[in-house]
């Protein structure tokens, strides 16, 4: 029995790391293609094109007093022919609304909802006297999904972009992502890259100088984001298996989402659940469609800078992953849903949702073997090689591709420090992270649909 468990654990990590290796290879090819594409299609050409689709930018906000103005400034500075920004204040208890009123000279106005989704009551609608494409909606607290649904009902354009209130968009980001909807009529949802802006220099709502955060806890998240978006989502998108579009930056066809019922309340993973529901609905109706990820557009986000906040965030992410998978369990291993049901969902179930249980179980298994005198040195070495060393090599490879092909840190020592972080994250941080996700899995069903506490640093910028 012990030998069987040892073999199963080793096979699990062998399969997982084989996927990582393939992902790095696919990501390298896709990144090269995107770099050539970006160079061949410049901003001037994009702006001069006659065909584009207007976009509504939805910004759900809850207790975002410290970051909301810098974020809205970045959205208002986007280079796009026609768009509106709709900030939905979800009953914030801090000065979020007061900050918006003061910064943008807001006054009360009347505006009717074009489509109806069941939401919490709206208190007041504001328009800006200085920025005509900015609307602020103040509503009773109902959670992020409810805030997004309110934004959907008041949006007026065919595409909507869902962004986080603590995020900044590159000036060209929306233009480059929306281009995909003009080029591909089948496209119903697309996501862009999200990167950590902690420590960077901002000017006029834009990241003008990329700098490495001083704290190790922030640096390790730079590595995580690079690996997740470069090696993970790039590969899944290229294979037609994409299940997640980040809540920090995603673009959707508004009519399709409204017909699907909007964002689902009662889950902390409303972004993944929506994408899974769109896959399910389109395949049930046998309609052709695409869901894609684009490396090119970049959204900058503020990563947690304390262990407490990071633990809370990863707890929510793990519970959200399970909630989305369980809500759509009908799709598990179901040939009716094609590669989504037979490949994408099984991967997320076995190698994402269950991975902390298996990893923590593997460490516990080794401890039990050691205490009972049955520890097999060969198993220990192979387990550490597959679970730690090989994962480290893949992380360094993914980060190296990101650093030297796409991201330009001004100081060479910053690149070396990030590579060192990629080496060290597997020894301590990874085990801590697995434990947090392990505990989150055991808490499924608790604190459903809550925003969760996220302490923000005040965003400062150079003028």
Tab-separated table of C-alpha atoms in Angstrom:
chain	number	residue	atom	x	y	z
A	1	UNK	CA	0.000	0.000	0.000
A	2	UNK	CA	2.835	2.392	0.873
A	3	UNK	CA	4.553	1.659	-2.433
A	4	UNK	CA	1.342	2.355	-4.364
A	5	UNK	CA	0.903	5.748	-2.661
A	6	UNK	CA	4.530	6.637	-3.389
A	7	UNK	CA	4.096	5.822	-7.080
A	8	UNK	CA	0.817	7.784	-7.335
A	9	UNK	CA	2.374	10.878	-5.739
A	10	UNK	CA	5.396	10.723	-8.054
A	11	UNK	CA	3.238	10.183	-11.151
A	12	UNK	CA	1.076	13.166	-10.170
A	13	UNK	CA	4.019	15.558	-9.960
A	14	UNK	CA	5.593	14.090	-13.109
A	15	UNK	CA	2.454	14.840	-15.130
A	16	UNK	CA	2.144	18.322	-13.596
A	17	UNK	CA	5.724	19.293	-14.341
A	18	UNK	CA	5.523	17.873	-17.855
A	19	UNK	CA	2.659	20.281	-18.488
A	20	UNK	CA	4.752	23.139	-17.083
A	21	UNK	CA	7.576	22.289	-19.486
A	22	UNK	CA	5.190	22.228	-22.439
A	23	UNK	CA	3.658	25.496	-21.236
A	24	UNK	CA	7.024	27.272	-21.220
A	25	UNK	CA	7.687	26.075	-24.768
A	26	UNK	CA	4.276	27.213	-26.032
A	27	UNK	CA	4.606	30.527	-24.182
A	28	UNK	CA	7.965	31.216	-25.828
A	29	UNK	CA	6.460	30.715	-29.273
A	30	UNK	CA	3.377	32.811	-28.503
A	31	UNK	CA	5.403	35.627	-26.980
A	32	UNK	CA	7.646	35.821	-30.036
A	33	UNK	CA	4.551	36.058	-32.210
A	34	UNK	CA	3.021	38.810	-30.059
A	35	UNK	CA	6.235	40.841	-30.093
A	36	UNK	CA	6.362	40.718	-33.896
A	37	UNK	CA	2.670	41.564	-34.077
A	38	UNK	CA	3.039	44.539	-31.757
A	39	UNK	CA	5.945	45.874	-33.785
A	40	UNK	CA	4.038	45.487	-37.056
A	41	UNK	CA	0.857	47.165	-35.795
A	42	UNK	CA	1.655	50.431	-34.030
A	43	UNK	CA	-0.568	52.667	-31.974
A	44	UNK	CA	-0.993	55.215	-34.767
A	45	UNK	CA	-2.316	52.553	-37.128
A	46	UNK	CA	-4.727	51.276	-34.475
A	47	UNK	CA	-6.075	54.757	-33.826
A	48	UNK	CA	-6.447	55.468	-37.529
A	49	UNK	CA	-8.547	52.392	-38.198
A	50	UNK	CA	-12.175	53.152	-38.947
A	51	UNK	CA	-13.606	50.083	-37.258
A	52	UNK	CA	-13.801	49.789	-33.515
A	53	UNK	CA	-16.374	48.877	-30.894
A	54	UNK	CA	-17.205	51.312	-28.071
A	55	UNK	CA	-16.401	50.003	-24.589
A	56	UNK	CA	-17.912	50.487	-21.131
A	57	UNK	CA	-15.287	50.194	-18.370
A	58	UNK	CA	-16.855	48.841	-15.163
A	59	UNK	CA	-14.990	49.573	-11.926
A	60	UNK	CA	-16.519	47.936	-8.814
A	61	UNK	CA	-15.160	49.624	-5.691
A	62	UNK	CA	-15.399	48.793	-2.007
A	63	UNK	CA	-13.254	50.718	0.494
A	64	UNK	CA	-10.762	51.862	-2.152
A	65	UNK	CA	-10.143	55.389	-0.842
A	66	UNK	CA	-6.360	55.100	-1.107
A	67	UNK	CA	-6.206	53.958	-4.747
A	68	UNK	CA	-9.433	54.931	-6.469
A	69	UNK	CA	-8.359	58.304	-7.885
A	70	UNK	CA	-5.113	57.009	-9.407
A	71	UNK	CA	-7.010	54.077	-10.939
A	72	UNK	CA	-9.782	56.219	-12.428
A	73	UNK	CA	-7.167	58.651	-13.749
A	74	UNK	CA	-5.524	55.764	-15.631
A	75	UNK	CA	-8.869	54.689	-17.113
A	76	UNK	CA	-9.674	58.240	-18.218
A	77	UNK	CA	-6.236	58.529	-19.849
A	78	UNK	CA	-6.749	55.531	-22.133
A	79	UNK	CA	-6.165	56.054	-25.834
A	80	UNK	CA	-9.434	54.759	-27.251
A	81	UNK	CA	-11.884	56.442	-29.674
A	82	UNK	CA	-15.102	55.983	-27.653
A	83	UNK	CA	-15.591	54.641	-24.146
A	84	UNK	CA	-17.240	55.354	-20.804
A	85	UNK	CA	-16.042	54.715	-17.253
A	86	UNK	CA	-18.654	53.536	-14.753
A	87	UNK	CA	-17.464	53.362	-11.147
A	88	UNK	CA	-19.815	51.413	-8.875
A	89	UNK	CA	-19.362	52.248	-5.203
A	90	UNK	CA	-20.608	49.143	-3.404
A	91	UNK	CA	-21.570	50.762	-0.111
A	92	UNK	CA	-17.992	51.611	0.889
A	93	UNK	CA	-17.497	52.473	4.549
A	94	UNK	CA	-14.480	54.716	3.970
A	95	UNK	CA	-14.051	57.878	1.900
A	96	UNK	CA	-14.187	56.261	-1.535
A	97	UNK	CA	-17.287	58.143	-2.663
A	98	UNK	CA	-16.175	61.448	-1.126
A	99	UNK	CA	-12.823	61.133	-2.919
A	100	UNK	CA	-14.557	60.616	-6.255
A	101	UNK	CA	-16.971	63.521	-5.726
A	102	UNK	CA	-14.116	65.861	-4.860
A	103	UNK	CA	-11.686	64.716	-7.554
A	104	UNK	CA	-14.106	64.763	-10.497
A	105	UNK	CA	-16.645	67.424	-9.503
A	106	UNK	CA	-19.539	64.973	-9.405
A	107	UNK	CA	-23.164	66.063	-9.375
A	108	UNK	CA	-26.323	64.000	-9.082
A	109	UNK	CA	-28.054	63.021	-12.318
A	110	UNK	CA	-30.794	60.781	-13.692
A	111	UNK	CA	-29.886	57.791	-15.825
A	112	UNK	CA	-32.086	54.827	-16.652
A	113	UNK	CA	-30.856	51.263	-16.743
A	114	UNK	CA	-31.011	49.838	-20.279
A	115	UNK	CA	-31.294	46.211	-19.202
A	116	UNK	CA	-32.424	44.762	-15.912
A	117	UNK	CA	-30.552	42.306	-13.696
A	118	UNK	CA	-31.637	41.682	-10.113
A	119	UNK	CA	-29.339	43.808	-7.928
A	120	UNK	CA	-29.206	45.659	-4.631
A	121	UNK	CA	-30.858	49.130	-4.740
A	122	UNK	CA	-29.021	52.052	-6.298
A	123	UNK	CA	-28.878	55.125	-4.063
A	124	UNK	CA	-27.549	57.870	-6.304
A	125	UNK	CA	-26.101	58.293	-9.779
A	126	UNK	CA	-23.469	60.942	-10.386
A	127	UNK	CA	-21.913	62.435	-13.486
A	128	UNK	CA	-18.724	64.424	-13.704
A	129	UNK	CA	-18.811	68.058	-14.802
A	130	UNK	CA	-15.160	67.851	-15.868
A	131	UNK	CA	-15.039	64.360	-17.429
A	132	UNK	CA	-18.185	63.733	-19.497
A	133	UNK	CA	-17.473	60.011	-19.982
A	134	UNK	CA	-17.320	59.303	-16.220
A	135	UNK	CA	-20.338	58.032	-14.264
A	136	UNK	CA	-20.314	57.056	-10.588
A	137	UNK	CA	-23.054	54.883	-9.116
A	138	UNK	CA	-23.539	54.658	-5.361
A	139	UNK	CA	-25.421	51.540	-4.254
A	140	UNK	CA	-26.110	49.428	-1.211
A	141	UNK	CA	-23.463	46.848	-0.400
A	142	UNK	CA	-24.011	43.565	-2.201
A	143	UNK	CA	-20.592	42.205	-3.142
A	144	UNK	CA	-18.410	42.457	-6.213
A	145	UNK	CA	-20.678	40.414	-8.504
A	146	UNK	CA	-23.660	42.596	-7.584
A	147	UNK	CA	-21.639	45.759	-8.216
A	148	UNK	CA	-20.604	44.490	-11.645
A	149	UNK	CA	-24.214	43.643	-12.485
A	150	UNK	CA	-25.278	47.181	-11.586
A	151	UNK	CA	-22.581	48.491	-13.900
A	152	UNK	CA	-23.843	46.167	-16.644
A	153	UNK	CA	-27.388	47.488	-16.372
A	154	UNK	CA	-26.241	51.092	-16.766
A	155	UNK	CA	-23.607	50.449	-19.450
A	156	UNK	CA	-24.492	51.591	-22.959
A	157	UNK	CA	-21.816	50.069	-25.224
A	158	UNK	CA	-21.554	46.590	-26.863
A	159	UNK	CA	-18.330	45.638	-25.073
A	160	UNK	CA	-17.573	46.007	-21.390
A	161	UNK	CA	-14.272	45.834	-19.602
A	162	UNK	CA	-14.262	44.583	-16.003
A	163	UNK	CA	-11.340	46.001	-14.004
A	164	UNK	CA	-10.402	46.160	-10.334
A	165	UNK	CA	-10.473	49.478	-8.498
A	166	UNK	CA	-6.861	49.035	-7.356
A	167	UNK	CA	-5.557	48.555	-10.893
A	168	UNK	CA	-4.112	50.768	-13.628
A	169	UNK	CA	-4.292	50.167	-17.369
A	170	UNK	CA	-1.560	50.943	-19.862
A	171	UNK	CA	-2.724	53.690	-22.202
A	172	UNK	CA	-2.867	51.301	-25.176
A	173	UNK	CA	-4.189	48.276	-23.273
A	174	UNK	CA	-7.875	48.631	-24.097
A	175	UNK	CA	-7.183	49.471	-27.726
A	176	UNK	CA	-5.052	46.384	-28.254
A	177	UNK	CA	-7.438	44.009	-26.478
A	178	UNK	CA	-10.564	45.412	-28.153
A	179	UNK	CA	-8.863	44.964	-31.526
A	180	UNK	CA	-9.378	41.221	-31.146
A	181	UNK	CA	-13.159	41.667	-31.164
A	182	UNK	CA	-12.964	43.495	-34.485
A	183	UNK	CA	-10.741	40.809	-35.978
A	184	UNK	CA	-12.757	37.855	-34.652
A	185	UNK	CA	-16.583	37.892	-34.695
A	186	UNK	CA	-16.655	34.645	-32.690
A	187	UNK	CA	-14.882	36.210	-29.731
A	188	UNK	CA	-17.087	36.667	-26.641
A	189	UNK	CA	-14.432	37.232	-23.953
A	190	UNK	CA	-10.751	38.133	-23.795
A	191	UNK	CA	-8.271	38.800	-21.038
A	192	UNK	CA	-4.982	40.690	-20.837
A	193	UNK	CA	-1.844	40.391	-18.726
A	194	UNK	CA	-1.790	41.529	-15.111
A	195	UNK	CA	1.495	42.606	-13.541
A	196	UNK	CA	2.552	43.888	-10.133
A	197	UNK	CA	3.139	47.657	-9.882
A	198	UNK	CA	4.370	47.761	-6.263
A	199	UNK	CA	7.459	49.973	-6.075
A	200	UNK	CA	7.087	51.367	-9.604
A	201	UNK	CA	6.961	55.053	-10.537
A	202	UNK	CA	3.634	56.493	-11.694
A	203	UNK	CA	2.871	59.640	-13.663
A	204	UNK	CA	-0.566	60.796	-14.842
A	205	UNK	CA	-2.121	57.430	-14.041
A	206	UNK	CA	0.550	55.421	-15.881
A	207	UNK	CA	3.491	53.281	-14.842
A	208	UNK	CA	6.440	55.203	-16.264
A	209	UNK	CA	9.322	53.382	-14.586
A	210	UNK	CA	9.312	49.718	-13.619
A	211	UNK	CA	11.073	49.135	-10.318
A	212	UNK	CA	11.385	46.063	-8.146
A	213	UNK	CA	9.486	46.112	-4.820
A	214	UNK	CA	11.682	46.255	-1.744
A	215	UNK	CA	9.871	43.563	0.230
A	216	UNK	CA	10.405	39.899	-0.553
A	217	UNK	CA	6.698	39.121	-0.167
A	218	UNK	CA	5.960	41.515	-3.036
A	219	UNK	CA	8.811	40.229	-5.192
A	220	UNK	CA	7.620	36.651	-4.983
A	221	UNK	CA	4.260	37.789	-6.342
A	222	UNK	CA	6.016	39.385	-9.332
A	223	UNK	CA	7.393	35.904	-10.056
A	224	UNK	CA	3.995	34.283	-9.551
A	225	UNK	CA	2.199	36.662	-11.905
A	226	UNK	CA	4.854	36.227	-14.602
A	227	UNK	CA	4.590	32.454	-14.395
A	228	UNK	CA	0.791	32.349	-14.243
A	229	UNK	CA	0.143	34.650	-17.192
A	230	UNK	CA	3.095	33.735	-19.397
A	231	UNK	CA	3.310	29.958	-18.952
A	232	UNK	CA	-0.266	29.331	-17.800
A	233	UNK	CA	-2.886	31.406	-19.558
A	234	UNK	CA	-0.897	31.845	-22.761
A	235	UNK	CA	-0.759	28.075	-23.155
A	236	UNK	CA	-4.399	27.462	-22.285
A	237	UNK	CA	-5.499	30.179	-24.706
A	238	UNK	CA	-3.363	28.782	-27.527
A	239	UNK	CA	-4.943	25.340	-26.973
A	240	UNK	CA	-8.503	26.661	-26.673
A	241	UNK	CA	-8.728	25.664	-23.002
A	242	UNK	CA	-8.928	29.027	-21.237
A	243	UNK	CA	-11.195	28.939	-18.153
A	244	UNK	CA	-10.074	32.081	-16.317
A	245	UNK	CA	-10.080	35.728	-17.348
A	246	UNK	CA	-8.708	37.795	-14.497
A	247	UNK	CA	-11.183	39.998	-12.676
A	248	UNK	CA	-8.498	42.687	-12.801
A	249	UNK	CA	-8.718	43.047	-16.595
A	250	UNK	CA	-11.175	41.319	-18.915
A	251	UNK	CA	-13.216	42.388	-21.953
A	252	UNK	CA	-16.595	40.808	-22.769
A	253	UNK	CA	-19.509	41.047	-25.188
A	254	UNK	CA	-22.134	42.690	-23.026
A	255	UNK	CA	-25.177	41.116	-24.700
A	256	UNK	CA	-23.820	37.590	-24.245
A	257	UNK	CA	-23.094	38.138	-20.556
A	258	UNK	CA	-26.514	39.686	-19.876
A	259	UNK	CA	-28.241	36.802	-21.673
A	260	UNK	CA	-26.241	34.421	-19.464
A	261	UNK	CA	-27.563	36.191	-16.351
A	262	UNK	CA	-24.638	38.481	-15.514
A	263	UNK	CA	-22.163	37.788	-12.738
A	264	UNK	CA	-23.130	35.134	-10.197
A	265	UNK	CA	-23.607	36.282	-6.618
A	266	UNK	CA	-22.581	34.105	-3.698
A	267	UNK	CA	-19.122	33.226	-4.999
A	268	UNK	CA	-15.724	34.818	-4.424
A	269	UNK	CA	-14.586	33.619	-7.862
A	270	UNK	CA	-17.120	35.416	-10.043
A	271	UNK	CA	-14.561	35.919	-12.840
A	272	UNK	CA	-13.816	32.207	-13.353
A	273	UNK	CA	-17.445	31.186	-12.818
A	274	UNK	CA	-18.619	33.574	-15.539
A	275	UNK	CA	-16.134	32.230	-18.091
A	276	UNK	CA	-17.107	28.650	-17.269
A	277	UNK	CA	-20.804	29.558	-17.605
A	278	UNK	CA	-20.164	31.182	-20.985
A	279	UNK	CA	-18.379	28.021	-22.181
A	280	UNK	CA	-21.272	25.909	-20.928
A	281	UNK	CA	-23.994	28.106	-22.405
A	282	UNK	CA	-22.393	28.449	-25.835
A	283	UNK	CA	-21.762	24.709	-26.084
A	284	UNK	CA	-25.271	23.869	-24.855
A	285	UNK	CA	-26.634	26.123	-27.609
A	286	UNK	CA	-24.069	24.795	-30.104
A	287	UNK	CA	-22.966	28.279	-31.044
A	288	UNK	CA	-19.455	28.946	-32.371
A	289	UNK	CA	-17.397	31.132	-30.035
A	290	UNK	CA	-13.881	31.891	-28.787
A	291	UNK	CA	-12.411	32.880	-25.419
A	292	UNK	CA	-8.847	34.185	-25.630
A	293	UNK	CA	-5.946	35.636	-23.677
A	294	UNK	CA	-3.625	38.301	-25.076
A	295	UNK	CA	-0.173	38.904	-23.607
A	296	UNK	CA	0.062	42.354	-25.138
A	297	UNK	CA	-2.379	44.536	-23.140
A	298	UNK	CA	-1.139	45.125	-19.603
A	299	UNK	CA	-3.024	45.903	-16.417
A	300	UNK	CA	-1.023	46.900	-13.355
A	301	UNK	CA	-2.257	45.756	-9.958
A	302	UNK	CA	-1.236	46.424	-6.376
A	303	UNK	CA	-0.188	43.144	-4.769
A	304	UNK	CA	-0.602	42.472	-1.028
A	305	UNK	CA	2.363	43.660	1.028
A	306	UNK	CA	1.676	41.708	4.227
A	307	UNK	CA	1.374	38.021	5.002
A	308	UNK	CA	-2.061	38.511	6.553
A	309	UNK	CA	-3.534	40.177	3.478
A	310	UNK	CA	-1.835	37.736	1.105
A	311	UNK	CA	-3.201	34.807	3.105
A	312	UNK	CA	-6.703	36.265	2.882
A	313	UNK	CA	-6.373	36.808	-0.865
A	314	UNK	CA	-5.133	33.288	-1.597
A	315	UNK	CA	-7.806	31.833	0.664
A	316	UNK	CA	-10.446	33.607	-1.473
A	317	UNK	CA	-8.822	32.492	-4.703
A	318	UNK	CA	-8.810	28.841	-3.649
A	319	UNK	CA	-12.413	28.922	-2.456
A	320	UNK	CA	-13.441	30.732	-5.641
A	321	UNK	CA	-11.754	28.052	-7.749
A	322	UNK	CA	-13.648	25.287	-5.962
A	323	UNK	CA	-16.947	27.180	-6.082
A	324	UNK	CA	-16.683	27.617	-9.845
A	325	UNK	CA	-15.776	23.985	-10.423
A	326	UNK	CA	-18.505	22.641	-8.155
A	327	UNK	CA	-21.136	24.952	-9.613
A	328	UNK	CA	-20.400	23.515	-13.054
A	329	UNK	CA	-19.694	19.912	-12.009
A	330	UNK	CA	-22.040	18.771	-14.771
A	331	UNK	CA	-19.221	19.607	-17.182
A	332	UNK	CA	-16.624	17.399	-15.457
A	333	UNK	CA	-15.293	14.747	-17.871
A	334	UNK	CA	-18.371	15.326	-20.053
A	335	UNK	CA	-17.694	14.783	-23.798
A	336	UNK	CA	-20.613	17.091	-24.602
A	337	UNK	CA	-18.394	20.036	-23.643
A	338	UNK	CA	-15.471	18.972	-25.785
A	339	UNK	CA	-11.972	19.948	-24.743
A	340	UNK	CA	-13.375	22.169	-21.971
A	341	UNK	CA	-15.099	19.251	-20.252
A	342	UNK	CA	-12.489	16.616	-21.048
A	343	UNK	CA	-9.207	18.540	-20.648
A	344	UNK	CA	-9.503	22.049	-19.179
A	345	UNK	CA	-11.806	21.301	-16.248
A	346	UNK	CA	-10.068	18.020	-15.319
A	347	UNK	CA	-6.750	19.884	-15.299
A	348	UNK	CA	-8.044	22.619	-12.978
A	349	UNK	CA	-9.702	20.019	-10.783
A	350	UNK	CA	-6.711	17.677	-10.464
A	351	UNK	CA	-3.751	20.038	-10.745
A	352	UNK	CA	-5.090	23.295	-9.325
A	353	UNK	CA	-7.955	22.663	-6.889
A	354	UNK	CA	-6.589	19.396	-5.492
A	355	UNK	CA	-2.893	20.292	-5.687
A	356	UNK	CA	-2.583	21.732	-2.144
A	357	UNK	CA	-4.267	18.631	-0.699
A	358	UNK	CA	-1.861	16.356	-2.547
A	359	UNK	CA	1.232	18.447	-1.799
A	360	UNK	CA	0.482	18.881	1.897
A	361	UNK	CA	-0.483	15.212	1.985
A	362	UNK	CA	2.859	14.322	0.420
A	363	UNK	CA	4.789	16.184	3.114
A	364	UNK	CA	2.650	14.578	5.830
A	365	UNK	CA	3.136	11.161	4.220
A	366	UNK	CA	6.917	11.572	4.319
A	367	UNK	CA	6.753	12.594	7.974
A	368	UNK	CA	4.658	9.548	8.856
A	369	UNK	CA	7.071	7.268	7.003
A	370	UNK	CA	9.991	8.818	8.879
A	371	UNK	CA	8.307	8.404	12.270
A	372	UNK	CA	7.374	4.777	11.559
A	373	UNK	CA	10.757	3.837	10.129
A	374	UNK	CA	9.470	3.165	6.602
A	375	UNK	CA	11.020	6.178	4.906
A	376	UNK	CA	12.284	5.322	1.433
A	377	UNK	CA	15.239	7.537	0.526
A	378	UNK	CA	14.623	7.036	-3.195
A	379	UNK	CA	11.028	8.249	-2.827
A	380	UNK	CA	12.130	11.286	-0.813
A	381	UNK	CA	14.707	12.314	-3.396
A	382	UNK	CA	12.323	11.815	-6.321
A	383	UNK	CA	9.532	13.663	-4.508
A	384	UNK	CA	11.754	16.653	-3.751
A	385	UNK	CA	13.134	16.592	-7.287
A	386	UNK	CA	9.679	16.620	-8.878
A	387	UNK	CA	7.840	18.794	-6.358
A	388	UNK	CA	10.542	21.382	-5.748
A	389	UNK	CA	13.594	21.300	-7.998
A	390	UNK	CA	11.860	20.807	-11.321
A	391	UNK	CA	9.239	23.389	-10.406
A	392	UNK	CA	12.048	25.800	-9.616
A	393	UNK	CA	13.649	25.245	-13.016
A	394	UNK	CA	10.337	25.893	-14.763
A	395	UNK	CA	9.757	29.055	-12.709
A	396	UNK	CA	13.196	30.407	-13.569
A	397	UNK	CA	12.685	29.552	-17.240
A	398	UNK	CA	9.312	31.315	-17.386
A	399	UNK	CA	10.622	34.355	-15.545
A	400	UNK	CA	13.732	34.519	-17.736
A	401	UNK	CA	11.566	34.589	-20.857
A	402	UNK	CA	9.428	37.331	-19.339
A	403	UNK	CA	12.408	39.415	-18.222
A	404	UNK	CA	14.522	39.262	-21.336
A	405	UNK	CA	11.837	39.269	-24.024
A	406	UNK	CA	9.153	41.525	-22.623
A	407	UNK	CA	9.779	43.312	-19.342
A	408	UNK	CA	12.543	45.852	-18.964
A	409	UNK	CA	13.728	46.639	-15.450
A	410	UNK	CA	16.050	49.620	-15.516
A	411	UNK	CA	18.603	47.997	-13.205
A	412	UNK	CA	20.301	44.663	-14.021
A	413	UNK	CA	20.408	43.795	-10.314
A	414	UNK	CA	16.618	43.834	-10.260
A	415	UNK	CA	16.567	41.026	-12.818
A	416	UNK	CA	19.060	39.022	-10.812
A	417	UNK	CA	17.078	39.564	-7.630
A	418	UNK	CA	13.913	38.311	-9.338
A	419	UNK	CA	15.685	35.211	-10.620
A	420	UNK	CA	16.967	34.565	-7.104
A	421	UNK	CA	13.415	34.974	-5.817
A	422	UNK	CA	12.226	32.398	-8.351
A	423	UNK	CA	14.836	29.988	-6.986
A	424	UNK	CA	14.002	30.564	-3.336
A	425	UNK	CA	10.188	30.680	-3.502
A	426	UNK	CA	10.001	26.872	-3.599
A	427	UNK	CA	11.692	26.576	-0.228
A	428	UNK	CA	9.333	27.957	2.393
A	429	UNK	CA	6.897	30.164	0.495
A	430	UNK	CA	5.528	27.344	-1.624
A	431	UNK	CA	4.868	25.169	1.428
A	432	UNK	CA	3.193	28.088	3.232
A	433	UNK	CA	1.073	28.786	0.150
A	434	UNK	CA	0.050	25.128	-0.139
A	435	UNK	CA	-0.984	25.134	3.522
A	436	UNK	CA	-3.106	28.284	3.081
A	437	UNK	CA	-4.878	26.743	0.100
A	438	UNK	CA	-5.237	23.447	1.948
A	439	UNK	CA	-7.037	25.204	4.809
A	440	UNK	CA	-9.158	27.199	2.359
A	441	UNK	CA	-10.349	23.961	0.764
A	442	UNK	CA	-11.503	22.740	4.160
A	443	UNK	CA	-13.517	25.967	4.619
A	444	UNK	CA	-15.611	25.668	1.463
A	445	UNK	CA	-19.071	27.143	1.973
A	446	UNK	CA	-17.957	29.770	4.479
A	447	UNK	CA	-17.917	33.538	3.831
A	448	UNK	CA	-19.478	33.130	0.405
A	449	UNK	CA	-19.464	36.143	-1.912
A	450	UNK	CA	-17.682	38.545	0.468
A	451	UNK	CA	-15.201	41.132	-0.802
A	452	UNK	CA	-12.677	40.289	1.913
A	453	UNK	CA	-10.288	42.710	3.583
A	454	UNK	CA	-7.535	44.145	1.384
A	455	UNK	CA	-5.403	46.868	2.928
A	456	UNK	CA	-4.134	49.225	0.212
A	457	UNK	CA	-1.060	51.383	0.020
A	458	UNK	CA	-1.760	54.915	-1.106
A	459	UNK	CA	-0.664	55.273	-4.747
A	460	UNK	CA	1.637	58.218	-5.223
A	461	UNK	CA	2.766	59.580	-8.539
A	462	UNK	CA	5.314	61.937	-10.013
A	463	UNK	CA	3.831	64.955	-11.703
